Every structure is written in structure tokens, then in C-alpha cells.
């Protein structure tokens, strides 16, 4: 089974890069262009167990707010946040949220995804 990972990124090139990373790791990428789109998809797709989301989405609700809302409404879902303009120390992360600065290290992110989902298959090419 390919576990679905919700990718929330408003920048098209970065979204395509994240989708490619998720799919090459053997997961199913579910694409969201905004936080509102992400919430709608989480309401529809009860099989999503992991969200990979950008904190820097100026045309959307702040990523940290949406992460907190996801944690409150769907406690079992794991969350990975990324950002270019924030540091781990500059944001108060909700419980069980992991943060990685941009540019992200794909190997590090994929390892985190596998660990969080409990999916430790070796990477596919």
C-alpha cells in the first residue's frame, strides 16, 4: 500500500519538487494549494496520516495556525513543516510537529516521513 501524504505548498515549483520527493519515496502525493484546500482534503480523505506543509504561504492562513488546527482536529495525523524565513527557534510548534528549514534535504525529509508513518522500506528510485 502506498500511504498518502498531503503536500501543502502554494509555490508551484516547490510543490512539484515536494510531490516528486514524496512519490519517489513510494508514497502517494495528495496535492493542496492552500490551507483551505488542505482542510477540505483532510475532511474528504480519511486515509491521510501525514501532512508535509510550508509555513511560508502568504496567500493563505499562516502555516503554524493550520498545523495547530490539524493537530487539534485530527490528533493522529503527523505533521512536517518547512520554511525558508523561519527557524525552529522562532516558531512555537504544536505538539508532535517536526520542522525542517529550506532548502530541505530530501533524504532527511523522506526518513522523517517513513519514521512518522512507521514505514521503513528502502528508498525507491
PDB file of C-alpha atoms in Angstrom, residues 2-103:
ATOM      1  CA  UNK A   2       1.192   3.496  -0.842  1.00  0.00           C
ATOM      2  CA  UNK A   3       0.460   5.760   2.143  1.00  0.00           C
ATOM      3  CA  UNK A   4      -0.985   9.131   1.120  1.00  0.00           C
ATOM      4  CA  UNK A   5       0.962  12.246   2.128  1.00  0.00           C
ATOM      5  CA  UNK A   6      -0.785  15.603   1.895  1.00  0.00           C
ATOM      6  CA  UNK A   7       1.595  18.154   0.350  1.00  0.00           C
ATOM      7  CA  UNK A   8       0.566  21.755   1.139  1.00  0.00           C
ATOM      8  CA  UNK A   9       2.623  24.287  -0.829  1.00  0.00           C
ATOM      9  CA  UNK A  10       1.468  27.399  -2.683  1.00  0.00           C
ATOM     10  CA  UNK A  11       4.589  27.877  -4.837  1.00  0.00           C
ATOM     11  CA  UNK A  12       4.195  25.695  -7.980  1.00  0.00           C
ATOM     12  CA  UNK A  13       7.875  24.768  -8.437  1.00  0.00           C
ATOM     13  CA  UNK A  14       8.331  23.894  -4.762  1.00  0.00           C
ATOM     14  CA  UNK A  15       5.052  21.928  -4.783  1.00  0.00           C
ATOM     15  CA  UNK A  16       6.170  19.912  -7.822  1.00  0.00           C
ATOM     16  CA  UNK A  17       9.524  19.231  -6.137  1.00  0.00           C
ATOM     17  CA  UNK A  18       7.785  18.062  -2.935  1.00  0.00           C
ATOM     18  CA  UNK A  19       5.348  15.880  -4.886  1.00  0.00           C
ATOM     19  CA  UNK A  20       8.245  14.302  -6.766  1.00  0.00           C
ATOM     20  CA  UNK A  21      10.114  13.646  -3.487  1.00  0.00           C
ATOM     21  CA  UNK A  22       7.025  12.048  -1.904  1.00  0.00           C
ATOM     22  CA  UNK A  23       6.280   9.850  -4.920  1.00  0.00           C
ATOM     23  CA  UNK A  24       9.910   8.750  -5.400  1.00  0.00           C
ATOM     24  CA  UNK A  25       9.882   7.669  -1.740  1.00  0.00           C
ATOM     25  CA  UNK A  26       6.972   5.332  -2.520  1.00  0.00           C
ATOM     26  CA  UNK A  27       4.139   7.392  -1.045  1.00  0.00           C
ATOM     27  CA  UNK A  28       1.041   8.758  -2.781  1.00  0.00           C
ATOM     28  CA  UNK A  29       1.225  12.552  -3.037  1.00  0.00           C
ATOM     29  CA  UNK A  30      -2.054  14.392  -2.416  1.00  0.00           C
ATOM     30  CA  UNK A  31      -1.736  17.994  -3.573  1.00  0.00           C
ATOM     31  CA  UNK A  32      -3.100  21.083  -1.772  1.00  0.00           C
ATOM     32  CA  UNK A  33      -2.512  24.635  -2.991  1.00  0.00           C
ATOM     33  CA  UNK A  34      -3.682  26.405   0.184  1.00  0.00           C
ATOM     34  CA  UNK A  35      -4.567  25.769   3.803  1.00  0.00           C
ATOM     35  CA  UNK A  36      -8.294  25.829   2.934  1.00  0.00           C
ATOM     36  CA  UNK A  37      -7.643  23.221   0.239  1.00  0.00           C
ATOM     37  CA  UNK A  38      -5.703  21.137   2.797  1.00  0.00           C
ATOM     38  CA  UNK A  39      -8.577  21.187   5.308  1.00  0.00           C
ATOM     39  CA  UNK A  40     -11.071  20.199   2.589  1.00  0.00           C
ATOM     40  CA  UNK A  41      -8.860  17.274   1.551  1.00  0.00           C
ATOM     41  CA  UNK A  42      -8.410  16.131   5.163  1.00  0.00           C
ATOM     42  CA  UNK A  43     -12.186  16.158   5.585  1.00  0.00           C
ATOM     43  CA  UNK A  44     -12.606  14.061   2.412  1.00  0.00           C
ATOM     44  CA  UNK A  45      -9.602  11.721   2.668  1.00  0.00           C
ATOM     45  CA  UNK A  46      -9.740   9.812   5.926  1.00  0.00           C
ATOM     46  CA  UNK A  47      -6.669   7.786   4.914  1.00  0.00           C
ATOM     47  CA  UNK A  48      -4.185  10.685   5.146  1.00  0.00           C
ATOM     48  CA  UNK A  49      -1.795  10.138   8.058  1.00  0.00           C
ATOM     49  CA  UNK A  50       0.925  12.669   7.218  1.00  0.00           C
ATOM     50  CA  UNK A  51       0.946  16.329   6.155  1.00  0.00           C
ATOM     51  CA  UNK A  52       4.029  17.959   4.618  1.00  0.00           C
ATOM     52  CA  UNK A  53       3.441  21.708   4.696  1.00  0.00           C
ATOM     53  CA  UNK A  54       5.158  25.010   4.020  1.00  0.00           C
ATOM     54  CA  UNK A  55       4.906  27.617   6.770  1.00  0.00           C
ATOM     55  CA  UNK A  56       5.511  30.471   4.293  1.00  0.00           C
ATOM     56  CA  UNK A  57       2.168  30.787   2.492  1.00  0.00           C
ATOM     57  CA  UNK A  58       1.347  34.496   2.214  1.00  0.00           C
ATOM     58  CA  UNK A  59      -1.906  33.969   0.298  1.00  0.00           C
ATOM     59  CA  UNK A  60      -3.202  31.539   2.898  1.00  0.00           C
ATOM     60  CA  UNK A  61      -3.692  31.151   6.646  1.00  0.00           C
ATOM     61  CA  UNK A  62      -0.388  31.016   8.469  1.00  0.00           C
ATOM     62  CA  UNK A  63       1.112  27.545   8.324  1.00  0.00           C
ATOM     63  CA  UNK A  64       1.601  27.369  12.082  1.00  0.00           C
ATOM     64  CA  UNK A  65      -2.106  28.101  12.640  1.00  0.00           C
ATOM     65  CA  UNK A  66      -3.174  25.424  10.192  1.00  0.00           C
ATOM     66  CA  UNK A  67      -0.748  22.937  11.780  1.00  0.00           C
ATOM     67  CA  UNK A  68      -2.291  23.665  15.187  1.00  0.00           C
ATOM     68  CA  UNK A  69      -5.792  23.245  13.716  1.00  0.00           C
ATOM     69  CA  UNK A  70      -4.823  19.901  12.156  1.00  0.00           C
ATOM     70  CA  UNK A  71      -3.282  18.722  15.444  1.00  0.00           C
ATOM     71  CA  UNK A  72      -6.472  19.673  17.341  1.00  0.00           C
ATOM     72  CA  UNK A  73      -8.995  18.280  14.836  1.00  0.00           C
ATOM     73  CA  UNK A  74      -7.060  15.205  13.643  1.00  0.00           C
ATOM     74  CA  UNK A  75      -4.702  14.263  16.508  1.00  0.00           C
ATOM     75  CA  UNK A  76      -3.306  11.070  14.880  1.00  0.00           C
ATOM     76  CA  UNK A  77      -2.048  12.889  11.764  1.00  0.00           C
ATOM     77  CA  UNK A  78       1.704  13.524  11.731  1.00  0.00           C
ATOM     78  CA  UNK A  79       2.951  16.908  10.507  1.00  0.00           C
ATOM     79  CA  UNK A  80       6.204  18.029   8.904  1.00  0.00           C
ATOM     80  CA  UNK A  81       6.661  21.784   8.451  1.00  0.00           C
ATOM     81  CA  UNK A  82       9.216  23.533   6.274  1.00  0.00           C
ATOM     82  CA  UNK A  83      10.091  27.206   5.915  1.00  0.00           C
ATOM     83  CA  UNK A  84      12.664  29.460   4.335  1.00  0.00           C
ATOM     84  CA  UNK A  85      12.026  32.508   6.514  1.00  0.00           C
ATOM     85  CA  UNK A  86      11.575  30.876   9.916  1.00  0.00           C
ATOM     86  CA  UNK A  87      13.868  28.893  12.164  1.00  0.00           C
ATOM     87  CA  UNK A  88      12.931  26.110  14.569  1.00  0.00           C
ATOM     88  CA  UNK A  89      13.608  28.517  17.437  1.00  0.00           C
ATOM     89  CA  UNK A  90      11.452  31.333  16.011  1.00  0.00           C
ATOM     90  CA  UNK A  91       8.166  29.410  15.940  1.00  0.00           C
ATOM     91  CA  UNK A  92       6.182  27.709  18.670  1.00  0.00           C
ATOM     92  CA  UNK A  93       5.430  24.319  17.166  1.00  0.00           C
ATOM     93  CA  UNK A  94       2.326  22.348  18.084  1.00  0.00           C
ATOM     94  CA  UNK A  95       2.900  19.015  19.805  1.00  0.00           C
ATOM     95  CA  UNK A  96       4.413  16.254  17.598  1.00  0.00           C
ATOM     96  CA  UNK A  97       5.260  18.588  14.716  1.00  0.00           C
ATOM     97  CA  UNK A  98       8.651  18.344  13.049  1.00  0.00           C
ATOM     98  CA  UNK A  99      10.324  21.361  11.430  1.00  0.00           C
ATOM     99  CA  UNK A 100      12.943  21.461   8.657  1.00  0.00           C
ATOM    100  CA  UNK A 101      14.442  24.664   7.203  1.00  0.00           C
ATOM    101  CA  UNK A 102      14.535  25.265   3.452  1.00  0.00           C
ATOM    102  CA  UNK A 103      16.224  24.328   1.295  1.00  0.00           C
TER     103      UNK A 103
END
